[in-house]
XYZ file of C-alpha atoms in Angstrom:
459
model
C 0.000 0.000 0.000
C 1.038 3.984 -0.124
C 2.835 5.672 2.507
C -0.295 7.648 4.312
C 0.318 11.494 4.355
C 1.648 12.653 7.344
C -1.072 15.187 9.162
C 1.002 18.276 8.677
C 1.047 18.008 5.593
C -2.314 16.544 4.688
C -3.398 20.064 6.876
C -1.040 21.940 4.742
C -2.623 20.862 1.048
C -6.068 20.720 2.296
C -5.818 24.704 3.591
C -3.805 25.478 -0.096
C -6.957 23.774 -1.491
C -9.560 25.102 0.752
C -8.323 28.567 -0.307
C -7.578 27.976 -3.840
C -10.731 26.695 -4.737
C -12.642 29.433 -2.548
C -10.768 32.276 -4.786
C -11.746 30.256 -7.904
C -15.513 29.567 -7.369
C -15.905 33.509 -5.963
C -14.480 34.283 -9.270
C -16.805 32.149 -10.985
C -19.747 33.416 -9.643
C -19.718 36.807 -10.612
C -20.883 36.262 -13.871
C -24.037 34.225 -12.789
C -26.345 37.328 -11.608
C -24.502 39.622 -14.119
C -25.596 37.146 -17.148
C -29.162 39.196 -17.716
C -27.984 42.494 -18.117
C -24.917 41.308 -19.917
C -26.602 39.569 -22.694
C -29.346 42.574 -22.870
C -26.615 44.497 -23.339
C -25.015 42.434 -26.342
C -28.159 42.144 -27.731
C -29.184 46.562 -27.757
C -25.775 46.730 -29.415
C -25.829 44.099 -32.088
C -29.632 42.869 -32.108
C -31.613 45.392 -31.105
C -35.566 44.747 -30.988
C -35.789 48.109 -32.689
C -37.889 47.540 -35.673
C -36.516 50.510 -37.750
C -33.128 49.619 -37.034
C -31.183 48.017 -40.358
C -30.697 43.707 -39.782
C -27.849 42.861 -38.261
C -25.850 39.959 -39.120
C -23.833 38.730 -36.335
C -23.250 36.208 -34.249
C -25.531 37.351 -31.767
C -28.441 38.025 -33.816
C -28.271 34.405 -36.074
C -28.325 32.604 -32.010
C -31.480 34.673 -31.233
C -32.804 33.625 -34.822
C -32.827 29.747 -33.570
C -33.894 30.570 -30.064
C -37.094 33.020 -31.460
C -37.848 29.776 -33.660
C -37.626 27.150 -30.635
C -40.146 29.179 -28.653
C -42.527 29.311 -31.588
C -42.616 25.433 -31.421
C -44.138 25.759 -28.539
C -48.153 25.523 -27.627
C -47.689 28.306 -25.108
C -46.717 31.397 -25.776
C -43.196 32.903 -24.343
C -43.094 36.161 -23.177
C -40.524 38.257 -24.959
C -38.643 38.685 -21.913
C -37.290 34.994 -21.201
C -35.590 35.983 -24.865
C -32.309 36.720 -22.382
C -32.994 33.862 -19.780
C -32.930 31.295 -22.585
C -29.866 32.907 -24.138
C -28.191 32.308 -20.871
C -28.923 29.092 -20.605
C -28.220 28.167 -23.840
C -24.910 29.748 -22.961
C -25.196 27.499 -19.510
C -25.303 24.400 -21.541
C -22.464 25.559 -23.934
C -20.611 25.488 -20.940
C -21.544 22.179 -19.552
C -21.106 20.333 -22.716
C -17.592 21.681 -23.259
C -16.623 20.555 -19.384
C -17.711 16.977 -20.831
C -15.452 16.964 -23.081
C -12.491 18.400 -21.069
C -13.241 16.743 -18.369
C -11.998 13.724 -18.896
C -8.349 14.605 -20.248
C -7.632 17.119 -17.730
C -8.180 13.832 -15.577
C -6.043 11.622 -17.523
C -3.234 14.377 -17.577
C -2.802 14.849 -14.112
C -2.931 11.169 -13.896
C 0.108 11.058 -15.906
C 1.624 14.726 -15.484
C 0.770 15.093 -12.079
C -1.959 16.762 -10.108
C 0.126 20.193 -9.477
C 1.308 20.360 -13.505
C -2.583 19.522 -14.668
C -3.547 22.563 -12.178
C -1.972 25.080 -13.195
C -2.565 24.605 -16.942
C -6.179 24.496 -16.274
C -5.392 28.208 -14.461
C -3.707 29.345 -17.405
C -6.297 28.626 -19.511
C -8.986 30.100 -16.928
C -6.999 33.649 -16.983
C -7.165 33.607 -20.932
C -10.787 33.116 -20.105
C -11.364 35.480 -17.708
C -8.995 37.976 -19.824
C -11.168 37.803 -23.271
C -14.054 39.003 -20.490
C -12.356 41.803 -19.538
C -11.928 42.850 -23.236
C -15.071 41.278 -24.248
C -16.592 44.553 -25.974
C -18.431 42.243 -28.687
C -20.503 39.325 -27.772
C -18.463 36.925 -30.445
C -15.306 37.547 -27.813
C -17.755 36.875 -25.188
C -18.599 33.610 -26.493
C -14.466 32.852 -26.849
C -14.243 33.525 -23.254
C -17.244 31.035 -22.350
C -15.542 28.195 -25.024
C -11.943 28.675 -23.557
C -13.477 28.493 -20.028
C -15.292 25.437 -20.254
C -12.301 23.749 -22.024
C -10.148 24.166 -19.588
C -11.981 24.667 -16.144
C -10.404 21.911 -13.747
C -10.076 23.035 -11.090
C -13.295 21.010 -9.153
C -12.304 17.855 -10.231
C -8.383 18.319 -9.689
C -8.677 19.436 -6.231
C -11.606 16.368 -5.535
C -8.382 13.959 -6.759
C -5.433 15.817 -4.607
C -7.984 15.710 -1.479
C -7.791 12.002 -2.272
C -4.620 11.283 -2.764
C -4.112 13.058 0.720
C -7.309 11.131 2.543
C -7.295 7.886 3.908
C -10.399 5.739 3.745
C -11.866 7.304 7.169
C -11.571 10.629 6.348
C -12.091 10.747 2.665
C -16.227 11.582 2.819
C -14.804 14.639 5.857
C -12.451 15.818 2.987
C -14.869 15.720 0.427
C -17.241 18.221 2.371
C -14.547 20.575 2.592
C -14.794 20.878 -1.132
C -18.736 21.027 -1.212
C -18.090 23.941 1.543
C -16.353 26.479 -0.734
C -19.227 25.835 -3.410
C -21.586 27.188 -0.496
C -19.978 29.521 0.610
C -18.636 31.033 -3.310
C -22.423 31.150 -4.168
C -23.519 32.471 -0.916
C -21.055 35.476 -1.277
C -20.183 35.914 -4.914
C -23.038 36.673 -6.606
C -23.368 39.439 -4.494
C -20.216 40.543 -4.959
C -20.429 40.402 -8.971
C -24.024 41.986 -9.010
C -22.512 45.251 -6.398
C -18.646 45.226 -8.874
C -21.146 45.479 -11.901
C -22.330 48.627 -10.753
C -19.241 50.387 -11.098
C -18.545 51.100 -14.703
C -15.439 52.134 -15.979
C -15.090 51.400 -19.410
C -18.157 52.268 -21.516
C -17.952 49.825 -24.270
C -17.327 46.824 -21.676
C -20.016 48.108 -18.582
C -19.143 45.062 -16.675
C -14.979 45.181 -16.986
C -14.537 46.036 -13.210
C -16.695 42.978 -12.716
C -14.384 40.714 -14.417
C -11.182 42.344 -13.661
C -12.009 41.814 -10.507
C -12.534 38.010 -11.505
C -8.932 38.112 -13.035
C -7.571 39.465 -10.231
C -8.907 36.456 -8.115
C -7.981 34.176 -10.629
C -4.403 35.234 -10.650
C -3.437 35.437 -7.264
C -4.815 32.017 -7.586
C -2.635 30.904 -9.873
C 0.277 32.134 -7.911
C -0.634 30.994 -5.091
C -1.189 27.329 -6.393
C 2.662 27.678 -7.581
C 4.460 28.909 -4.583
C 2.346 26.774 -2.374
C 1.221 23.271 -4.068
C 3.152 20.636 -3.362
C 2.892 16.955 -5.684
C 0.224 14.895 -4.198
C 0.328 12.320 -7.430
C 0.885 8.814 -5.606
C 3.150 7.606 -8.263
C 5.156 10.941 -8.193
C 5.259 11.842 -4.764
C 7.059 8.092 -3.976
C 10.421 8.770 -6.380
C 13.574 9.549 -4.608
C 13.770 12.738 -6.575
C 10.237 13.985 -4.566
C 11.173 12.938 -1.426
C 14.867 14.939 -1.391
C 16.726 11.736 -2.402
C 19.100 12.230 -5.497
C 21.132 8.275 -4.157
C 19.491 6.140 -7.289
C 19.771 3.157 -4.680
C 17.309 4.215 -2.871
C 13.869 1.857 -3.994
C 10.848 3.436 -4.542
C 7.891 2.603 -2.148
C 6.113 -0.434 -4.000
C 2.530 0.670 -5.899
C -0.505 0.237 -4.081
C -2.615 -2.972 -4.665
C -5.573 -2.944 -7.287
C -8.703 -1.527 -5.364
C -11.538 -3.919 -3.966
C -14.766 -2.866 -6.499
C -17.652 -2.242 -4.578
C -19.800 0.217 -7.323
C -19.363 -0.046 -10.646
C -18.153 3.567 -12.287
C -21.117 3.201 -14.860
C -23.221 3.062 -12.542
C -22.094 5.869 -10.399
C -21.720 7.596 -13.437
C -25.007 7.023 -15.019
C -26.167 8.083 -10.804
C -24.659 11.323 -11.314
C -25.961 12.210 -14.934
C -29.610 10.988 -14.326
C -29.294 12.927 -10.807
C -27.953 16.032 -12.227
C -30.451 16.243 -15.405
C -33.192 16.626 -13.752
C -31.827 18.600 -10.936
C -30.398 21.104 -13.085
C -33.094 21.590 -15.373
C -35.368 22.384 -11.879
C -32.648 24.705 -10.873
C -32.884 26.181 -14.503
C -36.648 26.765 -14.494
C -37.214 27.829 -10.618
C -36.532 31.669 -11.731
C -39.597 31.144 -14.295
C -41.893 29.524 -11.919
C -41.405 32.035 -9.363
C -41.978 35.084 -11.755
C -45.399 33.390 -12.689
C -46.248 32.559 -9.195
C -45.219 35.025 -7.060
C -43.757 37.927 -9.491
C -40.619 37.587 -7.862
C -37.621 39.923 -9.356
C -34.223 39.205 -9.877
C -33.193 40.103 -6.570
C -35.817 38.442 -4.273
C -34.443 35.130 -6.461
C -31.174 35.938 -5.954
C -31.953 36.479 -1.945
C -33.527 32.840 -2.604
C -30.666 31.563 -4.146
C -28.425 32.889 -1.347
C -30.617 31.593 1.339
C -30.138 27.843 -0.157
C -26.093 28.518 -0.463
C -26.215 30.095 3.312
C -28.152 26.241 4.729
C -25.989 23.908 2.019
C -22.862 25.754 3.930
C -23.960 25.323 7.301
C -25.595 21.540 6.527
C -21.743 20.591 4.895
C -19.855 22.496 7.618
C -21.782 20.163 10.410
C -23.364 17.410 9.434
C -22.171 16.233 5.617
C -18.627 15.820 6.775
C -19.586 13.476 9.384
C -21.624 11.315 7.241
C -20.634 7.952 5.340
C -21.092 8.853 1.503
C -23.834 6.149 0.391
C -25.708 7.856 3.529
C -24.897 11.204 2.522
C -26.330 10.805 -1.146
C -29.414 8.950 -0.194
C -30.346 12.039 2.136
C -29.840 14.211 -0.598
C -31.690 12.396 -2.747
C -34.541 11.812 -0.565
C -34.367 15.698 -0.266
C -34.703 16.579 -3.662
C -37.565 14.203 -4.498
C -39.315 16.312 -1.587
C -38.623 19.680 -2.931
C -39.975 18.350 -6.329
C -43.734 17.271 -5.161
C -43.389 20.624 -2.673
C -42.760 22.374 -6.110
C -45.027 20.747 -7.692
C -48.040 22.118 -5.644
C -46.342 25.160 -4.226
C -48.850 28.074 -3.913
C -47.393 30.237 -1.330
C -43.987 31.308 -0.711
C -43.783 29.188 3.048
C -43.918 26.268 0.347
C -41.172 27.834 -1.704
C -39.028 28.080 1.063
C -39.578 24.671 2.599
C -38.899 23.539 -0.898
C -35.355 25.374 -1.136
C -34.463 24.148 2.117
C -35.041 20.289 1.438
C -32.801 21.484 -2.424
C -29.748 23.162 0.094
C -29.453 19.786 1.988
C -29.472 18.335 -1.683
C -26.533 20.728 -3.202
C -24.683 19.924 0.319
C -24.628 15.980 -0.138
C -24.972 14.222 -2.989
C -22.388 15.157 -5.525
C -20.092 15.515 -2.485
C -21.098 12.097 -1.820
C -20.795 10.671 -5.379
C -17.342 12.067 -6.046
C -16.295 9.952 -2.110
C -17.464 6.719 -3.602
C -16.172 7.387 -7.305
C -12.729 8.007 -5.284
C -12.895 4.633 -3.083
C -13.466 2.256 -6.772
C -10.084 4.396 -8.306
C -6.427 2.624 -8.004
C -3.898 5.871 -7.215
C -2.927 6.224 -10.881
C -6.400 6.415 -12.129
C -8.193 8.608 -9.405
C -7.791 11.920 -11.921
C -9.075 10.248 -14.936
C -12.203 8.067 -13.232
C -13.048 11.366 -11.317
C -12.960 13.585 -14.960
C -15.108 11.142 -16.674
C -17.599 11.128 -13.341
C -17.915 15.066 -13.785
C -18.055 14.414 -17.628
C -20.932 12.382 -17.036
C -22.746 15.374 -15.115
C -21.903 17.759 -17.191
C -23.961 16.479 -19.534
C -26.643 15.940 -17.949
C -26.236 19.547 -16.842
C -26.157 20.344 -20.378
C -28.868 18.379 -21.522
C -31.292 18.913 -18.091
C -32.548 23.066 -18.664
C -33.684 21.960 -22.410
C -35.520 19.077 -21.542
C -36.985 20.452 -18.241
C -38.186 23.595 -19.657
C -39.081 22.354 -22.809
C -42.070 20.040 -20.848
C -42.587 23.515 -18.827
C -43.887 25.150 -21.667
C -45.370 22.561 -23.493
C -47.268 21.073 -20.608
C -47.365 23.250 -17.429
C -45.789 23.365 -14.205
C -47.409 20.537 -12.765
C -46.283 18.241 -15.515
C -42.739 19.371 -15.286
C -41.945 18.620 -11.659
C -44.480 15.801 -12.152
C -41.970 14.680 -14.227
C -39.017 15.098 -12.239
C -40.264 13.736 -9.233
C -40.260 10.168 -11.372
C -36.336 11.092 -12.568
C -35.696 11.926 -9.185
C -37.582 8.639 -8.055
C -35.911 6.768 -10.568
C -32.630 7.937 -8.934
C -33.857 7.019 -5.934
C -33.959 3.301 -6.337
C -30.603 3.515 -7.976
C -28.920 4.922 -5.016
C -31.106 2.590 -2.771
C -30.723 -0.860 -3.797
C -27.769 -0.323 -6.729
C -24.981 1.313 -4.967
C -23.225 -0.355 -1.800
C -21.163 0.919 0.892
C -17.526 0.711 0.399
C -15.342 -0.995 2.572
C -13.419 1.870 4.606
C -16.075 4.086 4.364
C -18.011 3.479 7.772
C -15.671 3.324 10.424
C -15.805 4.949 13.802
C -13.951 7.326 14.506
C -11.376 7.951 17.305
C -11.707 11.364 19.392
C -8.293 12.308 17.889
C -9.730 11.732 14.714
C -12.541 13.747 15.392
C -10.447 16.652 16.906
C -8.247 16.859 14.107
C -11.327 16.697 11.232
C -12.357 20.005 13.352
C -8.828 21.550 13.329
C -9.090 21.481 9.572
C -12.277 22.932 9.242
């Protein structure tokens, strides 16, 4: 077997991750409540709805072409201003599909390269991203910077696989929360933070540069932060003589670790995790529309909704997530969600909408936390990166796929049938997680109070 990692130093990369990936979801964020105004803004420059004005023939205006022709297929009629909201999301998906595809060979690489070497790649490709936004005074180099981004956006999955290679099989589900707490805690803060930076213009042809200058700032002292602090936590690298201050060729490596005992197969985790995620997305997707028509809600009584159920996910995965096995940890979640899909489904007052995002918080804080702990526990040392890549590929697309399908039924057939709908996904999930997935050996043990002292030190 591998050498365990000493506790210093397992405390060491777990704060350098904690911190990294806190500064790179903040980042991230911004964008999400600025997408509205940003794409009305594209469109008044190169689309505008003005009659009068002469066509325009970009980019821009061909997309809105396709979109304007998707709502017409549809029975009910779409009010002119989801125009933007469907642009986003189509923008969403763009995004999702493209971290399918990269997904999987950013995992391979550091497999082979190295966790550290795969890292910072992926953050030189984020600030190109992040850059083109800055400059992005056309939507076609807006749409570079969302392409580039969602090629090379690794950042998730690589510091899931270093927070394995540095977890044993007691902590590893303790770890795992860690990560699922800077997702909270980004989307608790930093939408705020983008939607306030927006509001300070200082280039007229780009209204939201300070916005994502701001974002490249954060993404840069990332980057340099990552080199001057990230050690190699790749296994096979991290056991040469050369890593561990040896230069004596005599000295042996430490012998591989042992092919892993399968408990779950990864197609069926995976196929968990894309099933899960397509119908879970495609509620989050349509939640904005269903409150407008409900309750007229504005952007920023959704966004104080949306911050409520990152403010309970933090708190849930801070406390209680962490403690939890991972098999338990996703079946709660799941359980959750199919809840908050019949609450949904019925909702008529905004009690019910609450109750609803509450039961969807304790979902975001367990079960893709969960999912990547037991994709982690079926993965040899060399093949952590890639199995973990193709696990998120397999979301991705779902996350891609899930706002299409969901809303699609949502205007064809009503709210009722939609969550209708995904209560039976959600169901469907159900039964896989139930009676398909097992517990893994090594992931239910109890705990010492050292153990549990020194899970709280790193919190």
């Amino acid at each position: 077997m591998a050498q365990p990692v000493d506790a210093a130093t397992r405390k060491r990369v777990l704060k350098v991750i904690f911190i990294s990936l806190l500064l790179d979801l903040i980042s991230f964020t911004f964008i999400l409540p600025l997408f509205p105004k940003l794409l009305e803004f594209y469109r008044n420059v190169e689309a505008p709805l003005d009659a009068s004005a002469p066509p325009s023939k970009t980019i821009l205006s061909s997309i809105l072409g396709y979109l304007n022709a998707y709502k017409a297929a549809f029975a009910r009629p779409i009010d002119s201003r989801y125009d933007i909201v469907l642009l986003g999301g189509a923008l969403g998906s763009l995004f999702s599909l493209l971290q399918a595809i990269a997904s999987p060979v950013i995992g391979h690489l550091s497999d082979r390269y190295g966790r550290r070497t795969a890292l910072l790649a992926s953050m030189a490709g984020n600030i190109l991203s992040v850059l083109l936004w800055v400059v992005a005074v056309d939507f076609r180099t807006f749409l570079a910077s969302r392409i580039v981004g969602g090629l090379s956006e690794g950042n998730v999955q690589l510091a899931t696989a270093i927070a394995t290679d540095i977890s044993d099989t007691r902590s590893r589900g303790s770890t795992m929360a860690l990560i699922g707490a800077c997702f909270s805690i980004a989307f608790t803060f930093g939408p705020a933070l983008g939607a306030w930076l927006s509001t300070i213009a200082t280039v007229a042809a780009n209204p939201f540069a300070t916005a994502a200058a701001v974002s490249l700032f954060l993404i840069v002292t990332e980057t340099i932060y990552l080199y001057f602090s990230l050690p190699e936590t790749l296994p096979s690298l991290t056991r040469t003589p050369e890593a561990n201050g040896h230069d004596d060729k005599s000295v042996k490596p430490t012998p591989k670790t042992a092919p892993v005992q399968r408990t779950n197969s990864h197609f069926l985790l995976n196929f968990v995790h894309l099933t899960f995620l397509l119908f879970f997305s495609g509620m989050e997707f349509s939640l904005p529309f269903m409150t407008y028509d409900l309750f007229g809600y504005s952007s920023s009584k959704n966004g104080r909704l949306l911050g409520y159920v990152g403010l309970v996910a933090s708190l849930l995965q801070g406390g209680v997530t962490r403690r939890l096995p991972p098999l338990l940890s996703v079946r709660i979640g799941v359980s959750a969600c199919l809840v908050a899909f019949i609450i949904l489904m019925r909702a008529s007052t905004v009690s019910g909408l609450y109750l609803a995002a509450t039961c969807l918080a304790a979902t975001s804080a367990t079960v893709v936390t969960g999912l990547n702990a037991l994709s982690s526990f079926e993965a040899n040392e060399g093949e952590r990166g890639g199995k973990l890549g193709i696990l998120r590929s397999w979301g991705q697309l779902g996350r891609g796929l899930g706002p299409v399908l969901f809303t699609s039924v949502y205007w064809w057939a009503g709210r009722e049938a939609a969550y209708g709908m995904g209560s039976l996904g959600i169901a469907f999930v159900g039964l896989l997680v139930f009676f398909g997935l097992k517990t893994p050996p090594g992931s239910v043990k109890a705990r010492s109070k050292a153990q549990a002292v020194d899970e709280k030190k790193e919190l």
